[in-house]
């Protein structure tokens, strides 16, 4: 019985790590026998749980930073977005650490160049990315984004500012990881969120329910910088589509064939934009 629970625990961790990081389950499979061998040799019996946790984290980090990037480039032609460059950063470190930051080199170049242009237009500002794609295999989805499965898609956070002072913020959104920072629909605007929710598309509002806005974060939508970001991406010839909700599009005062609504089957796009090649 003890062995059964031990096996169940391992399967649980492998499944969870595979779901959230794609490669974490495999790294765990290599790590467990290695850890057993080392602790047996060194006759370590006390504090094994914390030692295991700490050393797995280090092992995962080393593999993720040293082996996964060249392997992803040669096997699937995808490259990671930077952890910290002057004009591009993940909104939350998790997007980088969980290997959810892989894209085709063409998309990486578009993101970096667009962010540089934005940084020139609004000095001190940088683009914050959310989920992009995993390192390997076309068709392998990065849940809950079914379409993020080919290295050609990325989500980016809108810009916000302090409500009281009007201070421009970077890398900060009303909800903790970007998703869920929904923009309320005003009177007279097309209310796609209401339509999708009332028509039973539970997945549409999923991220907003999972990550509600922090009430103490008194932020407001920064129209000026968000407009610059969206129009810069839309005007890039390499970009195929930019998804955003109709009321955000109207608020930004932008038009264009590339600016589209993702529809009710996708997660809502009034807390981020989705850019794809
Ligand atoms: Zn997306």
mmCIF file of C-alpha atoms and ligand atoms in Angstrom:
data_model
loop_
_atom_site.group_PDB
_atom_site.id
_atom_site.type_symbol
_atom_site.label_atom_id
_atom_site.label_comp_id
_atom_site.label_asym_id
_atom_site.label_seq_id
_atom_site.Cartn_x
_atom_site.Cartn_y
_atom_site.Cartn_z
ATOM 1 C CA UNK A 1 0.000 0.000 0.000
ATOM 2 C CA UNK A 2 2.878 2.305 0.882
ATOM 3 C CA UNK A 3 4.432 1.700 -2.523
ATOM 4 C CA UNK A 4 1.128 2.431 -4.230
ATOM 5 C CA UNK A 5 0.872 5.882 -2.627
ATOM 6 C CA UNK A 6 4.511 6.554 -3.426
ATOM 7 C CA UNK A 7 3.885 5.734 -7.090
ATOM 8 C CA UNK A 8 0.667 7.785 -7.130
ATOM 9 C CA UNK A 9 2.575 10.748 -5.701
ATOM 10 C CA UNK A 10 5.236 10.496 -8.418
ATOM 11 C CA UNK A 11 2.599 10.222 -11.160
ATOM 12 C CA UNK A 12 0.823 13.277 -9.734
ATOM 13 C CA UNK A 13 3.996 15.391 -9.823
ATOM 14 C CA UNK A 14 4.976 14.190 -13.298
ATOM 15 C CA UNK A 15 1.499 15.020 -14.648
ATOM 16 C CA UNK A 16 1.409 18.433 -12.969
ATOM 17 C CA UNK A 17 4.890 19.411 -14.126
ATOM 18 C CA UNK A 18 4.185 18.208 -17.669
ATOM 19 C CA UNK A 19 0.938 20.171 -17.780
ATOM 20 C CA UNK A 20 2.458 23.439 -16.582
ATOM 21 C CA UNK A 21 5.999 23.283 -17.978
ATOM 22 C CA UNK A 22 5.989 20.552 -20.673
ATOM 23 C CA UNK A 23 9.523 19.400 -19.786
ATOM 24 C CA UNK A 24 9.266 19.369 -15.965
ATOM 25 C CA UNK A 25 7.808 15.842 -15.808
ATOM 26 C CA UNK A 26 10.700 14.442 -17.805
ATOM 27 C CA UNK A 27 13.246 16.335 -15.685
ATOM 28 C CA UNK A 28 11.560 14.890 -12.580
ATOM 29 C CA UNK A 29 11.844 11.363 -14.017
ATOM 30 C CA UNK A 30 15.609 11.792 -14.425
ATOM 31 C CA UNK A 31 16.020 13.535 -11.086
ATOM 32 C CA UNK A 32 14.347 10.972 -8.771
ATOM 33 C CA UNK A 33 16.733 8.008 -9.342
ATOM 34 C CA UNK A 34 19.688 10.430 -9.366
ATOM 35 C CA UNK A 35 18.623 11.896 -6.015
ATOM 36 C CA UNK A 36 18.147 8.412 -4.513
ATOM 37 C CA UNK A 37 21.580 7.329 -5.659
ATOM 38 C CA UNK A 38 23.331 10.399 -4.277
ATOM 39 C CA UNK A 39 21.561 10.406 -0.878
ATOM 40 C CA UNK A 40 22.215 6.650 -0.528
ATOM 41 C CA UNK A 41 25.903 7.050 -1.316
ATOM 42 C CA UNK A 42 26.250 9.980 1.068
ATOM 43 C CA UNK A 43 24.037 8.254 3.654
ATOM 44 C CA UNK A 44 21.774 11.252 4.075
ATOM 45 C CA UNK A 45 18.681 10.387 6.090
ATOM 46 C CA UNK A 46 17.570 13.602 7.785
ATOM 47 C CA UNK A 47 15.884 16.547 6.058
ATOM 48 C CA UNK A 48 15.512 14.583 2.848
ATOM 49 C CA UNK A 49 12.209 16.234 1.930
ATOM 50 C CA UNK A 50 13.639 19.774 1.874
ATOM 51 C CA UNK A 51 16.842 18.586 0.288
ATOM 52 C CA UNK A 52 14.832 16.876 -2.439
ATOM 53 C CA UNK A 53 12.719 19.980 -3.066
ATOM 54 C CA UNK A 54 15.704 22.338 -3.168
ATOM 55 C CA UNK A 55 17.872 20.113 -5.294
ATOM 56 C CA UNK A 56 15.023 19.389 -7.742
ATOM 57 C CA UNK A 57 14.469 23.121 -8.173
ATOM 58 C CA UNK A 58 18.198 23.644 -8.880
ATOM 59 C CA UNK A 59 18.296 20.648 -11.236
ATOM 60 C CA UNK A 60 15.188 21.886 -13.091
ATOM 61 C CA UNK A 61 16.689 25.365 -13.386
ATOM 62 C CA UNK A 62 20.046 24.102 -14.694
ATOM 63 C CA UNK A 63 18.389 21.865 -17.323
ATOM 64 C CA UNK A 64 15.897 24.599 -18.284
ATOM 65 C CA UNK A 65 18.591 27.211 -18.770
ATOM 66 C CA UNK A 66 21.365 25.132 -20.295
ATOM 67 C CA UNK A 67 19.910 22.150 -22.185
ATOM 68 C CA UNK A 68 16.349 23.116 -23.185
ATOM 69 C CA UNK A 69 17.147 26.282 -25.246
ATOM 70 C CA UNK A 70 19.613 24.670 -27.731
ATOM 71 C CA UNK A 71 17.480 21.516 -27.905
ATOM 72 C CA UNK A 72 14.321 23.533 -28.619
ATOM 73 C CA UNK A 73 16.107 25.493 -31.320
ATOM 74 C CA UNK A 74 17.343 22.398 -33.135
ATOM 75 C CA UNK A 75 14.237 20.209 -32.673
ATOM 76 C CA UNK A 76 11.369 22.691 -33.057
ATOM 77 C CA UNK A 77 12.977 25.926 -34.220
ATOM 78 C CA UNK A 78 11.815 27.848 -31.133
ATOM 79 C CA UNK A 79 13.779 30.271 -28.981
ATOM 80 C CA UNK A 80 13.087 31.666 -25.496
ATOM 81 C CA UNK A 81 12.144 35.271 -24.867
ATOM 82 C CA UNK A 82 14.505 37.045 -22.441
ATOM 83 C CA UNK A 83 14.050 37.096 -18.695
ATOM 84 C CA UNK A 84 15.110 40.691 -18.632
ATOM 85 C CA UNK A 85 16.052 42.945 -21.522
ATOM 86 C CA UNK A 86 15.714 46.719 -21.624
ATOM 87 C CA UNK A 87 12.276 46.734 -23.265
ATOM 88 C CA UNK A 88 10.938 43.170 -22.834
ATOM 89 C CA UNK A 89 10.349 41.222 -19.619
ATOM 90 C CA UNK A 90 7.909 38.562 -18.429
ATOM 91 C CA UNK A 91 5.095 40.095 -16.383
ATOM 92 C CA UNK A 92 5.696 37.383 -13.814
ATOM 93 C CA UNK A 93 8.870 35.308 -13.405
ATOM 94 C CA UNK A 94 6.730 32.168 -13.703
ATOM 95 C CA UNK A 95 6.268 32.640 -17.457
ATOM 96 C CA UNK A 96 10.030 32.353 -17.864
ATOM 97 C CA UNK A 97 10.743 29.672 -15.264
ATOM 98 C CA UNK A 98 7.926 27.421 -16.443
ATOM 99 C CA UNK A 99 9.270 27.485 -20.028
ATOM 100 C CA UNK A 100 6.140 29.227 -21.302
ATOM 101 C CA UNK A 101 8.221 31.796 -23.185
ATOM 102 C CA UNK A 102 9.209 29.959 -26.385
ATOM 103 C CA UNK A 103 8.458 31.355 -29.850
ATOM 104 C CA UNK A 104 9.715 31.160 -33.421
ATOM 105 C CA UNK A 105 12.786 33.415 -34.004
ATOM 106 C CA UNK A 106 10.701 35.597 -36.348
ATOM 107 C CA UNK A 107 8.179 36.321 -33.584
ATOM 108 C CA UNK A 108 10.956 36.971 -31.066
ATOM 109 C CA UNK A 109 12.468 39.539 -33.409
ATOM 110 C CA UNK A 110 9.083 41.225 -33.902
ATOM 111 C CA UNK A 111 8.527 41.414 -30.116
ATOM 112 C CA UNK A 112 12.022 42.797 -29.415
ATOM 113 C CA UNK A 113 11.938 45.377 -32.239
ATOM 114 C CA UNK A 114 8.392 46.496 -31.430
ATOM 115 C CA UNK A 115 9.315 46.837 -27.768
ATOM 116 C CA UNK A 116 12.341 48.968 -28.714
ATOM 117 C CA UNK A 117 10.095 51.269 -30.745
ATOM 118 C CA UNK A 118 7.672 51.484 -27.832
ATOM 119 C CA UNK A 119 10.556 52.261 -25.478
ATOM 120 C CA UNK A 120 11.593 55.122 -27.756
ATOM 121 C CA UNK A 121 8.038 56.495 -27.963
ATOM 122 C CA UNK A 122 7.514 56.167 -24.195
ATOM 123 C CA UNK A 123 10.919 56.304 -22.472
ATOM 124 C CA UNK A 124 11.158 54.067 -19.435
ATOM 125 C CA UNK A 125 8.383 51.732 -20.634
ATOM 126 C CA UNK A 126 8.781 48.080 -21.481
ATOM 127 C CA UNK A 127 6.566 45.327 -22.896
ATOM 128 C CA UNK A 128 5.450 42.606 -20.470
ATOM 129 C CA UNK A 129 4.796 39.210 -21.947
ATOM 130 C CA UNK A 130 2.472 36.552 -20.556
ATOM 131 C CA UNK A 131 2.054 33.055 -22.036
ATOM 132 C CA UNK A 132 3.782 32.339 -25.351
ATOM 133 C CA UNK A 133 4.390 28.663 -26.242
ATOM 134 C CA UNK A 134 6.271 25.647 -24.865
ATOM 135 C CA UNK A 135 9.707 24.678 -26.280
ATOM 136 C CA UNK A 136 8.712 21.544 -28.201
ATOM 137 C CA UNK A 137 6.281 19.861 -30.548
ATOM 138 C CA UNK A 138 3.753 21.451 -32.858
ATOM 139 C CA UNK A 139 0.215 20.740 -31.734
ATOM 140 C CA UNK A 140 1.132 20.506 -28.030
ATOM 141 C CA UNK A 141 -1.082 23.155 -26.396
ATOM 142 C CA UNK A 142 -0.079 25.485 -23.612
ATOM 143 C CA UNK A 143 -3.226 25.263 -21.507
ATOM 144 C CA UNK A 144 -5.608 27.041 -21.167
ATOM 145 C CA UNK A 145 -4.624 28.528 -24.546
ATOM 146 C CA UNK A 146 -5.408 25.810 -27.076
ATOM 147 C CA UNK A 147 -3.948 27.750 -30.013
ATOM 148 C CA UNK A 148 -0.569 28.435 -28.353
ATOM 149 C CA UNK A 149 0.846 25.230 -29.807
ATOM 150 C CA UNK A 150 3.236 26.171 -32.605
ATOM 151 C CA UNK A 151 5.592 28.920 -31.416
ATOM 152 C CA UNK A 152 3.698 31.505 -33.473
ATOM 153 C CA UNK A 153 1.587 33.048 -30.683
ATOM 154 C CA UNK A 154 2.178 35.234 -27.697
ATOM 155 C CA UNK A 155 0.074 37.143 -25.149
ATOM 156 C CA UNK A 156 1.125 40.581 -23.924
ATOM 157 C CA UNK A 157 -0.164 42.632 -21.016
ATOM 158 C CA UNK A 158 -1.796 46.020 -21.502
ATOM 159 C CA UNK A 159 -0.323 49.070 -19.793
ATOM 160 C CA UNK A 160 -1.721 50.590 -16.616
ATOM 161 C CA UNK A 161 -1.138 53.666 -14.474
ATOM 162 C CA UNK A 162 -1.831 54.675 -10.900
ATOM 163 C CA UNK A 163 -5.383 55.963 -10.614
ATOM 164 C CA UNK A 164 -4.596 58.767 -8.166
ATOM 165 C CA UNK A 165 -1.243 60.033 -9.322
ATOM 166 C CA UNK A 166 -1.394 59.025 -12.975
ATOM 167 C CA UNK A 167 2.080 57.501 -12.595
ATOM 168 C CA UNK A 168 2.887 55.176 -15.491
ATOM 169 C CA UNK A 169 3.434 51.579 -14.397
ATOM 170 C CA UNK A 170 5.510 48.853 -15.995
ATOM 171 C CA UNK A 171 5.227 45.135 -15.334
ATOM 172 C CA UNK A 172 2.198 45.720 -13.121
ATOM 173 C CA UNK A 173 -1.409 44.805 -13.773
ATOM 174 C CA UNK A 174 -4.530 44.829 -11.546
ATOM 175 C CA UNK A 175 -4.485 40.999 -11.300
ATOM 176 C CA UNK A 176 -1.327 39.208 -10.093
ATOM 177 C CA UNK A 177 -0.222 37.502 -13.321
ATOM 178 C CA UNK A 178 -1.820 39.743 -15.939
ATOM 179 C CA UNK A 179 -4.741 37.495 -16.852
ATOM 180 C CA UNK A 180 -7.831 38.626 -14.963
ATOM 181 C CA UNK A 181 -7.028 42.349 -15.264
ATOM 182 C CA UNK A 182 -10.299 42.812 -17.138
ATOM 183 C CA UNK A 183 -11.390 46.158 -18.519
ATOM 184 C CA UNK A 184 -15.011 46.928 -17.615
ATOM 185 C CA UNK A 185 -17.333 47.612 -20.540
ATOM 186 C CA UNK A 186 -18.743 51.144 -20.555
ATOM 187 C CA UNK A 187 -22.244 52.165 -21.539
ATOM 188 C CA UNK A 188 -22.657 52.260 -25.310
ATOM 189 C CA UNK A 189 -19.695 49.923 -25.994
ATOM 190 C CA UNK A 190 -20.108 46.465 -27.554
ATOM 191 C CA UNK A 191 -20.453 44.117 -24.579
ATOM 192 C CA UNK A 192 -18.832 40.925 -25.810
ATOM 193 C CA UNK A 193 -18.004 39.670 -22.281
ATOM 194 C CA UNK A 194 -21.693 39.767 -21.268
ATOM 195 C CA UNK A 195 -22.745 38.021 -24.485
ATOM 196 C CA UNK A 196 -20.153 35.228 -24.116
ATOM 197 C CA UNK A 197 -20.831 34.635 -20.419
ATOM 198 C CA UNK A 198 -24.624 34.634 -20.880
ATOM 199 C CA UNK A 199 -24.288 32.146 -23.725
ATOM 200 C CA UNK A 200 -22.580 29.609 -21.504
ATOM 201 C CA UNK A 201 -18.968 29.930 -22.634
ATOM 202 C CA UNK A 202 -17.473 29.168 -19.200
ATOM 203 C CA UNK A 203 -13.931 29.076 -20.611
ATOM 204 C CA UNK A 204 -14.228 32.695 -21.789
ATOM 205 C CA UNK A 205 -14.238 34.067 -18.236
ATOM 206 C CA UNK A 206 -12.080 31.296 -16.758
ATOM 207 C CA UNK A 207 -8.879 33.294 -16.170
ATOM 208 C CA UNK A 208 -10.786 36.273 -14.739
ATOM 209 C CA UNK A 209 -12.402 33.980 -12.156
ATOM 210 C CA UNK A 210 -9.162 32.218 -11.324
ATOM 211 C CA UNK A 211 -7.106 35.408 -10.965
ATOM 212 C CA UNK A 212 -9.346 38.249 -9.754
ATOM 213 C CA UNK A 213 -7.974 41.775 -9.528
ATOM 214 C CA UNK A 214 -6.247 42.738 -6.286
ATOM 215 C CA UNK A 215 -8.629 45.320 -4.755
ATOM 216 C CA UNK A 216 -5.760 47.335 -3.266
ATOM 217 C CA UNK A 217 -4.182 47.818 -6.688
ATOM 218 C CA UNK A 218 -5.783 51.060 -7.711
ATOM 219 C CA UNK A 219 -4.711 50.952 -11.336
ATOM 220 C CA UNK A 220 -6.389 52.274 -14.439
ATOM 221 C CA UNK A 221 -6.015 51.312 -18.079
ATOM 222 C CA UNK A 222 -3.293 53.318 -19.823
ATOM 223 C CA UNK A 223 -4.866 54.107 -23.191
ATOM 224 C CA UNK A 224 -1.883 56.020 -24.586
ATOM 225 C CA UNK A 225 0.799 53.359 -24.184
ATOM 226 C CA UNK A 226 -1.567 50.432 -24.870
ATOM 227 C CA UNK A 227 -2.610 52.130 -28.141
ATOM 228 C CA UNK A 228 1.040 52.558 -29.166
ATOM 229 C CA UNK A 229 1.768 48.891 -28.406
ATOM 230 C CA UNK A 230 -1.260 47.526 -30.305
ATOM 231 C CA UNK A 231 -0.750 49.765 -33.345
ATOM 232 C CA UNK A 232 2.977 48.954 -33.513
ATOM 233 C CA UNK A 233 2.271 45.218 -33.546
ATOM 234 C CA UNK A 234 -0.600 45.559 -36.028
ATOM 235 C CA UNK A 235 1.512 47.636 -38.404
ATOM 236 C CA UNK A 236 4.299 45.052 -38.511
ATOM 237 C CA UNK A 237 4.038 43.126 -41.806
ATOM 238 C CA UNK A 238 5.122 39.898 -40.064
ATOM 239 C CA UNK A 239 2.130 39.950 -37.718
ATOM 240 C CA UNK A 240 -0.958 38.127 -38.996
ATOM 241 C CA UNK A 241 -3.553 38.848 -36.308
ATOM 242 C CA UNK A 242 -3.932 40.724 -33.040
ATOM 243 C CA UNK A 243 -6.806 39.623 -30.819
ATOM 244 C CA UNK A 244 -8.519 42.087 -28.498
ATOM 245 C CA UNK A 245 -12.085 42.642 -27.330
ATOM 246 C CA UNK A 246 -14.301 45.075 -29.315
ATOM 247 C CA UNK A 247 -14.692 47.478 -26.354
ATOM 248 C CA UNK A 248 -10.896 47.698 -25.920
ATOM 249 C CA UNK A 249 -10.452 48.284 -29.634
ATOM 250 C CA UNK A 250 -13.030 51.088 -29.483
ATOM 251 C CA UNK A 251 -11.383 52.573 -26.380
ATOM 252 C CA UNK A 252 -8.028 52.612 -28.169
ATOM 253 C CA UNK A 253 -9.608 54.200 -31.235
ATOM 254 C CA UNK A 254 -7.945 51.727 -33.582
ATOM 255 C CA UNK A 255 -9.161 50.129 -36.787
ATOM 256 C CA UNK A 256 -7.712 47.541 -39.123
ATOM 257 C CA UNK A 257 -8.195 44.078 -40.567
ATOM 258 C CA UNK A 258 -5.614 42.523 -38.261
ATOM 259 C CA UNK A 259 -7.365 43.706 -35.094
ATOM 260 C CA UNK A 260 -9.930 41.036 -34.367
ATOM 261 C CA UNK A 261 -12.056 39.519 -31.659
ATOM 262 C CA UNK A 262 -11.033 35.992 -30.690
ATOM 263 C CA UNK A 263 -14.687 35.052 -30.086
ATOM 264 C CA UNK A 264 -16.338 33.334 -27.138
ATOM 265 C CA UNK A 265 -14.512 30.011 -27.478
ATOM 266 C CA UNK A 266 -11.222 31.645 -26.390
ATOM 267 C CA UNK A 267 -10.360 33.282 -23.067
ATOM 268 C CA UNK A 268 -11.334 36.962 -22.883
ATOM 269 C CA UNK A 269 -8.976 39.511 -24.392
ATOM 270 C CA UNK A 270 -9.704 42.629 -22.363
ATOM 271 C CA UNK A 271 -6.826 41.843 -19.985
ATOM 272 C CA UNK A 272 -4.191 41.133 -22.650
ATOM 273 C CA UNK A 273 -3.614 41.132 -26.392
ATOM 274 C CA UNK A 274 -2.781 38.050 -28.387
ATOM 275 C CA UNK A 275 -0.285 38.491 -31.213
ATOM 276 C CA UNK A 276 0.352 35.828 -33.842
ATOM 277 C CA UNK A 277 2.374 35.527 -37.008
HETATM 278 ZN ZN1 LIG B 1 -3.146 34.097 -26.765
#
